[in-house]
Amino acid sequence: MTTSILSPKADLTVALVGNPNTGKSTLFSALCGVPARIGNYPGVTVEKRVGKYKDDRGTVSVIDMPGTYSLTARTLDEKISVDVLLGRQADTPQIDAIVAIVDATNLERNLYLFTQLRDLQIPLVLVLNMWDRIQTSGIRIDVEKLQDRLGAAVITTVAAKRHGVNEIKSAVRAASSQCRPASPVLSEQLQTEISDLKSWIDSVETQALPTTGREFLCQRLIMDLDGALAEELTRRPGLEALPERLTAARQRLADSGQRVPGVETRQRYAWIRQQLEDIVHRPPDEMRTGSDRIDHILTHRIWGLVFFAVVMFAVFQMMTWGTDWLATGITDHLQPWLVDQVQVAIAPGPLRSLMSDGVIAGVGSVIVFLPQILVLFFFIGLLEDCGYMARAAFVMDKLMTKLGLSGKSFLPLMSSFACAVPGILATRVIENWRDRLITILIAPLMSCSARLPVYVLMIYTFVPDVSWMGGWIGLRGLVLFWMQSLGLLVAIPVAWIFKRYIFPGEESAFVMELPSYKLPSPRVVFFRVWERGQSFISRAGTLIFLTAIL
């Protein structure tokens, strides 16, 4: 195969793509070094994270794509990812290179997404993260042979320790100036059907497909049965016959024993196993049971729930211990001091009233909620980064299913205890529209931090300061825990009614990867807390501030 030489560019735009729990966010912060610029893609609630770094030739913008297992585009996150990679997303420049990060300890499953990225014909760098685990687990990977087989640069990293970051930057710059044609993964008949479909679309409507990834889009048209992309193209003049064309192509494939969509998964994994056959060498299974031994307790149908309840109780205890003094200091000391300064500096009149009763009161009403939100997201960040949050969702799935939800509803509802705004935004990862809508409707029932000051005031007024076990367990913390749980107790029958009478339907399947346990990265946790606090102030805080002024 001949390598295509591309025109070198000083400034690049790079997409960081990977499965969930592969260390993608950790690598993003290691590459860019500062908190990301957070926003939304136009017209949707999908979060857009962009960072930058400089090398000796220019500036590289890194787009942290939502975590995804494939480019099938079943969820809104996945659809946005495909649109960004193909240059179809507004306000996002054309992608010059892709950095695909994978968990080196689970290479076969992670490479499924990589095989789809190869089909885009965009310069590609493969990052094998968590390489330290490879070195301690007994797994051996021939990196040089893997690089030759895949036709892409392969870099080993430990993103949490910033190992391999400079090598990734060099590989990105080198890859952006050349593109190696990818050897086909799918069968010859599938390739023929894709090529025929592309030729027909080009002959009817030359502007229907983007300049990048034309074959890939035709591949998705045939493989994806939901028809979202086909429906979009069918509205174009001359493409009204597209659904019939797709049906005929799928029938020809089925007649040859390649029924869609299962054929794609079978052929991609068969290709991956063939490439890795003499590259990855694993030790006996009994050497890899550390996480399994822990999961025997934490995912147990009884002890798993008990442990989860203890963890949540500890979080709420810390929300009272760790934020009481700060919230009190803001309301009892900082705000009065600022009001006094304004009254001294500004003569009586509308301006003084605006500053003291409007601006300071408005800012104070926002800031007073911030400590509780930051503490909650700090612990959520710790639990996510160490691998426990996925287990919590797994443990809660049975209860969620009885309510008409799925285990994926757990994290949005958990986030709603800090603020319903980020909780509702987080529902975009739920594929099933019914589960997503019910989760959105019950999220405001969770006791968010805006209610916390009221709870604290009532508790400190009516509940005596009694504690046990040397002060580790307090009566006030217990009461706060149950008051915070009240919203959840109300949400249970409400969700059941929605499921039974308003949005009836079949229960959705819940499949979730349980990542290996690891020590949380302080850097990643800090950035997550920073981003969530920033998101609260910019979204909910702005509205609260303006309402207080008015």
Coordinates of C-alpha atoms in Angstrom, one line a residue:
M1 CA 0.0 0.0 0.0
T2 CA 1.1 3.5 -0.8
T3 CA 1.2 6.1 2.0
S4 CA -0.4 9.4 1.0
I5 CA 1.6 12.5 1.8
L6 CA -0.6 15.3 3.1
S7 CA 0.2 19.1 3.1
P8 CA 1.8 19.9 6.4
K9 CA -0.1 22.3 8.6
A10 CA 1.2 24.4 11.5
D11 CA -2.1 24.3 13.5
L12 CA -3.9 21.0 13.9
T13 CA -7.3 19.9 15.2
V14 CA -7.1 16.4 16.9
A15 CA -10.0 14.3 18.1
L16 CA -9.4 12.2 21.2
V17 CA -11.6 9.1 20.9
G18 CA -12.0 6.0 23.1
N19 CA -14.2 3.7 25.1
P20 CA -15.4 4.7 28.5
N21 CA -13.0 3.8 31.3
T22 CA -9.9 3.9 29.2
G23 CA -8.3 7.0 30.8
K24 CA -9.4 9.3 28.0
S25 CA -10.1 12.3 30.3
T26 CA -6.9 11.6 32.1
L27 CA -4.9 11.7 28.9
F28 CA -6.8 14.9 27.8
S29 CA -5.7 16.7 30.9
A30 CA -2.2 15.4 30.6
L31 CA -1.9 16.6 27.0
C32 CA -3.5 20.0 27.5
G33 CA -2.3 20.7 31.0
V34 CA -5.1 23.1 31.9
P35 CA -8.8 22.8 32.5
A36 CA -10.7 22.5 29.2
R37 CA -12.9 25.1 27.6
I38 CA -16.4 23.8 28.3
G39 CA -19.4 24.4 26.0
N40 CA -22.1 22.7 24.1
Y41 CA -22.4 21.6 20.5
P42 CA -24.9 23.9 18.7
G43 CA -28.5 22.9 19.2
V44 CA -27.8 20.0 21.6
T45 CA -26.9 19.5 25.2
V46 CA -23.9 17.3 24.5
E47 CA -20.9 18.8 26.3
K48 CA -18.0 20.0 24.2
R49 CA -14.5 20.0 25.8
V50 CA -11.6 21.5 23.9
G51 CA -8.0 22.0 25.1
K52 CA -4.8 23.2 23.4
Y53 CA -1.1 22.6 23.6
K54 CA 1.8 24.0 21.6
D55 CA 4.7 22.1 20.0
D56 CA 7.6 23.3 17.9
R57 CA 5.5 23.8 14.8
G58 CA 2.3 25.4 16.0
T59 CA -0.8 25.0 18.1
V60 CA -2.8 21.7 18.4
S61 CA -6.4 21.9 19.5
V62 CA -7.6 18.7 21.2
I63 CA -11.4 17.8 21.2
D64 CA -12.3 15.4 23.9
M65 CA -15.0 13.3 22.3
P66 CA -17.7 11.6 24.4
G67 CA -16.8 8.1 25.4
T68 CA -18.3 5.5 23.0
Y69 CA -18.0 1.8 22.2
S70 CA -18.7 2.2 18.5
L71 CA -19.6 4.7 15.7
T72 CA -23.0 3.2 15.3
A73 CA -24.5 6.4 16.5
R74 CA -27.3 5.0 18.7
T75 CA -27.1 7.8 21.3
L76 CA -26.9 11.6 20.9
D77 CA -23.3 11.5 22.1
E78 CA -22.3 8.9 19.4
K79 CA -24.1 10.9 16.7
I80 CA -22.2 14.0 17.6
S81 CA -19.0 12.1 17.6
V82 CA -19.5 10.8 14.1
D83 CA -20.5 14.3 12.8
V84 CA -17.4 15.9 14.3
L85 CA -15.1 13.2 12.8
L86 CA -16.7 13.7 9.4
G87 CA -16.6 17.5 9.5
R88 CA -20.5 17.6 9.6
Q89 CA -20.7 19.4 12.9
A90 CA -21.2 23.2 13.0
D91 CA -18.5 25.4 14.6
T92 CA -16.0 22.5 14.7
P93 CA -13.1 22.5 12.2
Q94 CA -12.1 19.5 10.1
I95 CA -10.3 16.8 12.0
D96 CA -6.6 16.5 11.0
A97 CA -5.8 13.4 13.1
I98 CA -7.4 11.0 15.5
V99 CA -5.9 9.8 18.8
A100 CA -7.6 6.5 19.7
I101 CA -7.0 5.5 23.3
V102 CA -7.5 1.9 24.4
D103 CA -7.1 0.0 27.6
A104 CA -4.0 -2.1 26.9
T105 CA -5.2 -4.9 29.3
N106 CA -8.4 -5.4 27.2
L107 CA -7.0 -4.9 23.7
E108 CA -9.4 -7.1 21.7
R109 CA -12.6 -5.4 22.8
N110 CA -11.1 -1.9 22.6
L111 CA -9.9 -2.4 19.0
Y112 CA -13.5 -2.7 17.7
L113 CA -13.8 1.1 17.8
F114 CA -10.4 1.4 16.3
T115 CA -11.3 -0.7 13.3
Q116 CA -14.2 1.7 12.6
L117 CA -12.0 4.7 13.0
R118 CA -9.6 3.2 10.4
D119 CA -12.5 3.2 7.9
L120 CA -12.7 7.0 8.1
Q121 CA -9.3 7.3 6.3
I122 CA -8.1 10.0 8.7
P123 CA -4.5 9.9 10.1
L124 CA -4.6 7.8 13.2
V125 CA -2.5 7.3 16.3
L126 CA -3.3 4.3 18.7
V127 CA -2.5 4.9 22.4
L128 CA -2.1 1.8 24.6
N129 CA -3.0 3.3 28.0
M130 CA -2.4 1.7 31.5
W131 CA 0.8 0.2 30.3
D132 CA 2.0 -0.2 33.9
R133 CA -0.7 -2.8 34.4
I134 CA 0.6 -4.7 31.5
Q135 CA 4.0 -4.8 33.0
T136 CA 2.7 -6.1 36.4
S137 CA 0.0 -8.5 35.1
G138 CA 2.2 -10.8 33.1
I139 CA 0.6 -9.8 29.7
R140 CA 3.1 -9.4 26.9
I141 CA 2.3 -7.3 23.8
D142 CA 4.7 -7.0 20.8
V143 CA 4.2 -3.3 20.1
E144 CA 6.3 -3.1 17.0
K145 CA 4.5 -6.0 15.3
L146 CA 1.2 -4.5 16.3
Q147 CA 2.1 -1.2 14.7
D148 CA 3.0 -3.0 11.5
R149 CA -0.2 -5.0 11.4
L150 CA -2.5 -2.1 12.1
G151 CA -0.8 0.4 9.9
A152 CA -0.9 3.2 12.5
A153 CA 1.6 4.6 15.1
V154 CA 1.3 2.8 18.4
I155 CA 2.3 4.6 21.6
T156 CA 2.4 3.1 25.1
T157 CA 1.4 5.4 28.0
V158 CA 0.5 5.7 31.6
A159 CA -1.7 8.8 31.4
A160 CA -2.2 9.1 35.1
K161 CA 1.6 9.6 35.5
R162 CA 2.0 11.6 32.2
H163 CA 4.2 8.9 30.8
G164 CA 4.3 8.8 27.0
V165 CA 2.7 12.3 26.5
N166 CA 5.6 13.7 24.6
E167 CA 5.7 10.6 22.3
I168 CA 2.0 11.1 21.6
K169 CA 2.5 14.7 20.6
S170 CA 5.3 13.7 18.2
A171 CA 3.3 10.9 16.7
V172 CA 0.3 13.2 16.1
R173 CA 2.5 15.7 14.3
A174 CA 4.0 12.9 12.2
A175 CA 0.7 11.2 11.4
S176 CA -1.0 14.4 10.4
S177 CA 1.3 14.7 7.3
Q178 CA 0.6 11.2 6.0
C179 CA -2.3 8.9 5.7
R180 CA -1.8 5.1 5.2
P181 CA -4.6 3.4 3.3
A182 CA -6.3 0.9 5.6
S183 CA -6.6 -2.7 4.6
P184 CA -10.2 -3.8 4.5
V185 CA -11.7 -5.4 7.6
L186 CA -15.1 -6.3 6.2
S187 CA -15.8 -9.0 3.5
E188 CA -15.4 -8.4 -0.2
Q189 CA -19.1 -8.6 -0.8
L190 CA -19.8 -6.0 1.9
Q191 CA -17.2 -3.7 0.3
T192 CA -18.8 -4.2 -3.1
E193 CA -22.3 -3.2 -1.7
I194 CA -20.8 -0.2 0.0
S195 CA -19.0 0.9 -3.2
D196 CA -22.1 0.4 -5.3
L197 CA -24.2 2.5 -2.9
K198 CA -21.6 5.3 -2.9
S199 CA -21.5 5.3 -6.7
W200 CA -25.3 5.5 -7.0
I201 CA -25.6 8.4 -4.4
D202 CA -22.8 10.3 -6.2
S203 CA -24.6 9.9 -9.6
V204 CA -27.9 11.2 -8.2
E205 CA -26.8 13.9 -5.7
T206 CA -23.1 14.8 -5.7
Q207 CA -23.4 17.0 -2.6
A208 CA -25.2 14.4 -0.5
L209 CA -22.0 13.0 1.1
P210 CA -19.2 15.0 2.8
T211 CA -15.7 15.0 1.3
T212 CA -14.4 13.0 4.3
G213 CA -15.5 9.5 5.1
R214 CA -17.8 8.9 2.1
E215 CA -17.3 5.2 2.1
F216 CA -17.8 5.1 5.9
L217 CA -21.2 6.9 5.7
C218 CA -22.3 4.4 3.0
Q219 CA -21.1 1.6 5.3
R220 CA -23.3 3.0 8.1
L221 CA -26.3 3.4 5.8
I222 CA -26.2 -0.3 5.2
M223 CA -25.2 -1.5 8.7
D224 CA -27.4 0.7 10.9
L225 CA -31.0 -0.4 11.0
D226 CA -32.4 2.6 12.9
G227 CA -32.5 4.6 9.7
A228 CA -31.6 8.0 11.1
L229 CA -29.0 8.8 8.5
A230 CA -31.0 7.2 5.7
E231 CA -34.0 9.3 6.7
E232 CA -31.9 12.5 6.6
L233 CA -30.6 11.7 3.1
T234 CA -34.0 10.5 1.8
R235 CA -35.3 14.1 2.1
R236 CA -32.8 15.2 -0.6
P237 CA -34.2 15.5 -4.1
G238 CA -33.4 12.3 -6.1
L239 CA -32.6 10.1 -3.1
E240 CA -36.2 9.0 -2.5
A241 CA -35.4 5.5 -3.6
L242 CA -32.6 5.1 -0.9
P243 CA -34.6 3.0 1.5
E244 CA -35.4 0.5 -1.3
R245 CA -31.8 0.4 -2.3
L246 CA -30.7 -0.3 1.3
T247 CA -33.3 -3.1 1.7
A248 CA -32.2 -4.8 -1.5
A249 CA -28.5 -4.6 -0.4
R250 CA -29.3 -6.1 3.0
Q251 CA -31.3 -8.8 1.5
R252 CA -28.4 -9.8 -0.9
L253 CA -26.1 -9.9 2.1
A254 CA -28.6 -12.0 4.1
D255 CA -28.9 -14.5 1.2
S256 CA -25.1 -15.0 1.3
G257 CA -25.2 -15.6 5.1
Q258 CA -24.1 -12.1 6.1
R259 CA -27.2 -10.8 7.8
V260 CA -27.1 -7.2 9.0
P261 CA -26.3 -5.9 11.6
G262 CA -24.7 -9.0 13.2
V263 CA -22.3 -9.5 10.4
E264 CA -20.3 -6.4 11.2
T265 CA -19.5 -7.4 14.8
R266 CA -18.5 -10.9 13.7
Q267 CA -16.2 -9.8 10.9
R268 CA -14.6 -7.0 12.9
Y269 CA -13.8 -9.3 15.9
A270 CA -12.6 -12.0 13.6
W271 CA -10.2 -9.6 12.0
I272 CA -9.0 -8.3 15.4
R273 CA -8.4 -11.9 16.7
Q274 CA -6.4 -12.6 13.5
Q275 CA -4.2 -9.5 14.0
L276 CA -3.5 -10.2 17.7
E277 CA -3.0 -14.0 17.3
D278 CA 0.8 -13.9 17.9
I279 CA 1.1 -10.4 19.3
V280 CA -0.7 -10.6 22.7
H281 CA 0.3 -13.3 25.2
R282 CA -1.7 -13.7 28.4
P283 CA -0.9 -15.5 31.6
P284 CA -3.3 -18.1 33.1
D285 CA -6.6 -16.7 34.2
E286 CA -5.9 -17.3 37.9
M287 CA -3.2 -14.6 37.8
R288 CA -5.9 -11.9 37.0
T289 CA -8.4 -12.2 39.8
G290 CA -7.7 -9.0 41.9
S291 CA -10.8 -7.1 40.8
D292 CA -12.9 -10.3 40.7
R293 CA -12.2 -10.9 44.4
I294 CA -13.3 -7.3 45.3
D295 CA -16.4 -7.6 43.0
H296 CA -17.5 -10.7 44.8
I297 CA -18.5 -8.4 47.7
L298 CA -19.2 -5.1 46.1
T299 CA -21.5 -6.5 43.4
H300 CA -23.2 -9.0 45.7
R301 CA -27.0 -8.7 45.7
I302 CA -27.1 -7.9 49.4
W303 CA -23.7 -6.8 50.5
G304 CA -23.3 -4.7 47.4
L305 CA -26.4 -2.7 48.4
V306 CA -25.2 -2.4 52.0
F307 CA -21.8 -1.1 50.9
F308 CA -23.5 1.4 48.6
A309 CA -25.8 2.7 51.4
V310 CA -22.7 3.1 53.7
V311 CA -20.8 5.0 51.0
M312 CA -23.8 7.3 50.3
F313 CA -24.3 8.0 54.0
A314 CA -20.6 8.9 54.4
V315 CA -20.9 11.3 51.4
F316 CA -23.8 13.1 53.0
Q317 CA -22.0 13.2 56.4
M318 CA -19.1 14.9 54.7
M319 CA -21.4 17.3 53.0
T320 CA -22.5 18.6 56.4
W321 CA -19.1 18.4 58.1
G322 CA -17.1 19.8 55.3
T323 CA -19.4 22.7 54.1
D324 CA -21.2 23.9 57.2
W325 CA -18.5 26.3 58.3
L326 CA -18.0 27.6 54.8
A327 CA -21.7 28.2 54.0
T328 CA -22.1 29.9 57.4
G329 CA -19.0 32.1 56.8
I330 CA -20.4 33.2 53.5
T331 CA -23.9 34.1 54.8
D332 CA -23.0 35.4 58.3
H333 CA -19.6 37.1 57.7
L334 CA -18.6 37.6 54.0
Q335 CA -22.0 38.9 52.8
P336 CA -22.5 41.4 55.7
W337 CA -18.9 42.6 55.3
L338 CA -19.4 43.3 51.6
V339 CA -22.7 45.1 52.3
D340 CA -20.9 47.3 54.9
Q341 CA -18.2 48.1 52.4
V342 CA -20.8 49.1 49.7
Q343 CA -22.7 51.3 52.2
V344 CA -19.5 53.1 53.1
A345 CA -18.3 53.6 49.6
I346 CA -21.7 54.4 47.9
A347 CA -24.1 57.1 48.9
P348 CA -27.7 56.1 49.6
G349 CA -29.8 55.6 46.5
P350 CA -30.7 53.2 43.7
L351 CA -27.1 52.2 43.0
R352 CA -26.4 51.3 46.6
S353 CA -29.6 49.3 46.7
L354 CA -28.7 47.5 43.5
M355 CA -25.2 46.6 44.7
S356 CA -26.1 45.5 48.3
D357 CA -29.6 44.0 47.9
G358 CA -29.2 42.8 44.3
V359 CA -25.7 42.0 43.2
I360 CA -24.2 40.9 46.6
A361 CA -27.4 39.1 47.6
G362 CA -27.6 37.5 44.1
V363 CA -23.9 36.4 44.1
G364 CA -24.3 35.1 47.7
S365 CA -27.3 33.1 46.9
V366 CA -25.3 31.3 44.2
I367 CA -22.0 30.9 46.1
V368 CA -23.7 29.5 49.2
F369 CA -24.7 26.4 47.3
L370 CA -21.3 25.9 45.7
P371 CA -19.5 24.1 48.6
Q372 CA -22.1 21.3 48.8
I373 CA -22.0 20.9 45.0
L374 CA -18.2 20.8 44.9
V375 CA -18.0 18.3 47.8
L376 CA -20.6 16.0 46.2
F377 CA -18.8 16.1 42.8
F378 CA -15.5 15.5 44.5
F379 CA -16.7 12.2 45.9
I380 CA -18.5 11.3 42.7
G381 CA -15.2 12.0 40.9
L382 CA -13.3 9.8 43.4
L383 CA -15.8 6.9 43.0
E384 CA -15.8 7.2 39.2
D385 CA -12.1 7.3 38.8
C386 CA -11.4 4.3 41.1
G387 CA -14.0 2.2 39.3
Y388 CA -16.7 1.9 41.9
M389 CA -19.4 4.0 40.3
A390 CA -19.9 1.5 37.5
R391 CA -20.4 -1.2 40.2
A392 CA -22.9 1.1 42.0
A393 CA -24.9 1.4 38.7
F394 CA -24.7 -2.4 38.3
V395 CA -26.0 -3.0 41.8
M396 CA -28.8 -0.5 41.4
D397 CA -29.9 -1.8 38.0
K398 CA -32.4 -4.4 39.5
L399 CA -34.1 -1.7 41.5
M400 CA -34.0 0.8 38.6
T401 CA -35.6 -1.9 36.3
K402 CA -38.5 -2.3 38.6
L403 CA -39.1 1.5 38.4
G404 CA -39.1 1.4 34.6
L405 CA -35.5 2.7 34.3
S406 CA -32.1 1.3 33.6
G407 CA -28.9 1.2 35.6
K408 CA -27.7 4.1 33.4
S409 CA -30.3 6.3 35.1
F410 CA -28.4 6.0 38.3
L411 CA -25.6 8.5 37.7
P412 CA -27.9 11.3 36.4
L413 CA -30.1 10.9 39.5
M414 CA -27.0 10.9 41.7
S415 CA -25.8 14.1 40.1
S416 CA -29.2 15.7 40.7
F417 CA -28.5 15.6 44.4
A418 CA -26.1 18.4 43.7
C419 CA -28.2 20.2 41.1
A420 CA -30.9 19.0 38.7
V421 CA -29.4 20.9 35.8
P422 CA -26.2 18.7 35.3
G423 CA -28.3 15.6 36.3
I424 CA -30.8 16.3 33.4
L425 CA -27.9 17.0 31.0
A426 CA -26.3 13.7 31.9
T427 CA -29.4 11.7 30.7
R428 CA -28.1 12.0 27.1
V429 CA -26.1 8.8 27.6
I430 CA -29.3 6.8 28.0
E431 CA -30.2 5.2 24.6
N432 CA -33.8 4.4 25.3
W433 CA -36.0 7.5 24.9
R434 CA -38.5 6.2 27.4
D435 CA -35.9 5.7 30.1
R436 CA -34.3 9.0 29.3
L437 CA -37.6 10.9 29.5
I438 CA -38.7 9.3 32.8
T439 CA -35.3 10.1 34.3
I440 CA -35.6 13.7 33.2
L441 CA -39.0 14.0 34.8
I442 CA -38.0 12.5 38.2
A443 CA -34.6 14.2 38.4
P444 CA -36.0 17.4 39.9
L445 CA -37.5 15.3 42.8
M446 CA -34.0 14.6 44.1
S447 CA -33.1 16.9 47.0
C448 CA -30.7 19.2 45.3
S449 CA -28.2 21.5 47.1
A450 CA -30.6 24.5 46.8
R451 CA -32.7 22.8 49.5
L452 CA -29.7 21.9 51.6
P453 CA -29.5 25.2 53.5
V454 CA -33.2 24.9 54.5
Y455 CA -32.6 21.4 55.7
V456 CA -29.5 22.5 57.6
L457 CA -31.4 25.4 59.2
M458 CA -34.2 23.2 60.4
I459 CA -31.8 20.5 61.6
Y460 CA -29.7 22.9 63.6
T461 CA -32.9 24.4 65.1
F462 CA -34.8 21.3 66.0
V463 CA -32.3 18.4 66.2
P464 CA -29.9 18.2 69.2
D465 CA -26.2 17.9 68.6
V466 CA -25.8 14.2 69.6
S467 CA -23.1 12.0 68.2
W468 CA -21.8 8.4 68.7
M469 CA -18.5 6.5 68.0
G470 CA -16.3 9.4 69.1
G471 CA -18.2 11.9 66.9
W472 CA -17.9 9.9 63.6
I473 CA -21.7 9.4 63.4
G474 CA -24.0 12.4 64.3
L475 CA -27.7 12.6 64.8
R476 CA -27.9 15.7 62.6
G477 CA -26.1 13.8 59.8
L478 CA -28.5 10.9 60.1
V479 CA -31.5 13.3 59.9
L480 CA -30.0 15.1 56.9
F481 CA -29.4 11.7 55.2
W482 CA -33.1 10.8 55.6
M483 CA -34.3 14.2 54.5
Q484 CA -32.1 14.0 51.4
S485 CA -33.5 10.5 50.7
L486 CA -37.1 11.8 50.9
G487 CA -37.0 13.0 47.3
L488 CA -35.8 9.6 46.2
L489 CA -38.6 7.9 48.1
V490 CA -41.1 10.1 46.4
A491 CA -39.5 9.5 43.0
I492 CA -39.9 5.7 43.3
P493 CA -43.8 5.6 43.0
V494 CA -43.8 8.5 40.5
A495 CA -41.4 6.6 38.2
W496 CA -43.4 3.4 38.6
I497 CA -46.6 5.3 37.6
F498 CA -44.8 6.8 34.6
K499 CA -43.7 3.3 33.5
R500 CA -47.0 1.6 34.1
Y501 CA -49.5 4.0 32.8
I502 CA -48.0 7.0 30.9
F503 CA -44.9 5.5 29.1
P504 CA -45.6 1.8 28.9
G505 CA -43.0 -0.3 27.0
E506 CA -40.6 -3.2 27.2
E507 CA -37.7 -3.1 29.7
S508 CA -34.5 -2.1 28.1
A509 CA -31.4 -4.3 28.4
F510 CA -28.5 -3.0 30.5
V511 CA -25.0 -3.8 29.5
M512 CA -22.1 -2.1 31.3
E513 CA -18.4 -2.6 31.5
L514 CA -16.9 -3.0 34.9
P515 CA -13.4 -1.4 34.7
S516 CA -10.5 -2.6 36.8
Y517 CA -10.1 -0.9 40.2
K518 CA -7.3 1.7 40.4
L519 CA -6.2 4.6 42.6
P520 CA -8.0 7.8 41.6
S521 CA -5.9 10.5 39.9
P522 CA -6.0 13.7 42.0
R523 CA -5.4 15.7 38.8
V524 CA -8.4 14.1 37.0
V525 CA -10.7 14.5 40.1
F526 CA -9.7 18.1 40.5
F527 CA -10.5 18.9 36.9
R528 CA -13.9 17.2 37.1
V529 CA -14.8 19.2 40.2
W530 CA -13.6 22.4 38.5
E531 CA -15.6 21.7 35.4
R532 CA -18.8 20.8 37.3
G533 CA -18.5 23.8 39.5
Q534 CA -17.9 26.0 36.5
S535 CA -20.9 24.4 34.8
F536 CA -23.2 25.1 37.8
I537 CA -22.2 28.8 38.0
S538 CA -22.6 29.4 34.3
R539 CA -25.9 27.6 33.9
A540 CA -27.9 27.5 37.1
G541 CA -26.0 30.3 38.8
T542 CA -26.6 32.9 36.1
L543 CA -30.4 32.3 36.3
I544 CA -30.4 32.5 40.1
F545 CA -28.2 35.6 40.1
L546 CA -30.5 37.5 37.5
T547 CA -33.6 36.4 39.4
A548 CA -32.2 37.8 42.7
I549 CA -31.3 41.1 41.1
L550 CA -34.8 41.5 39.6

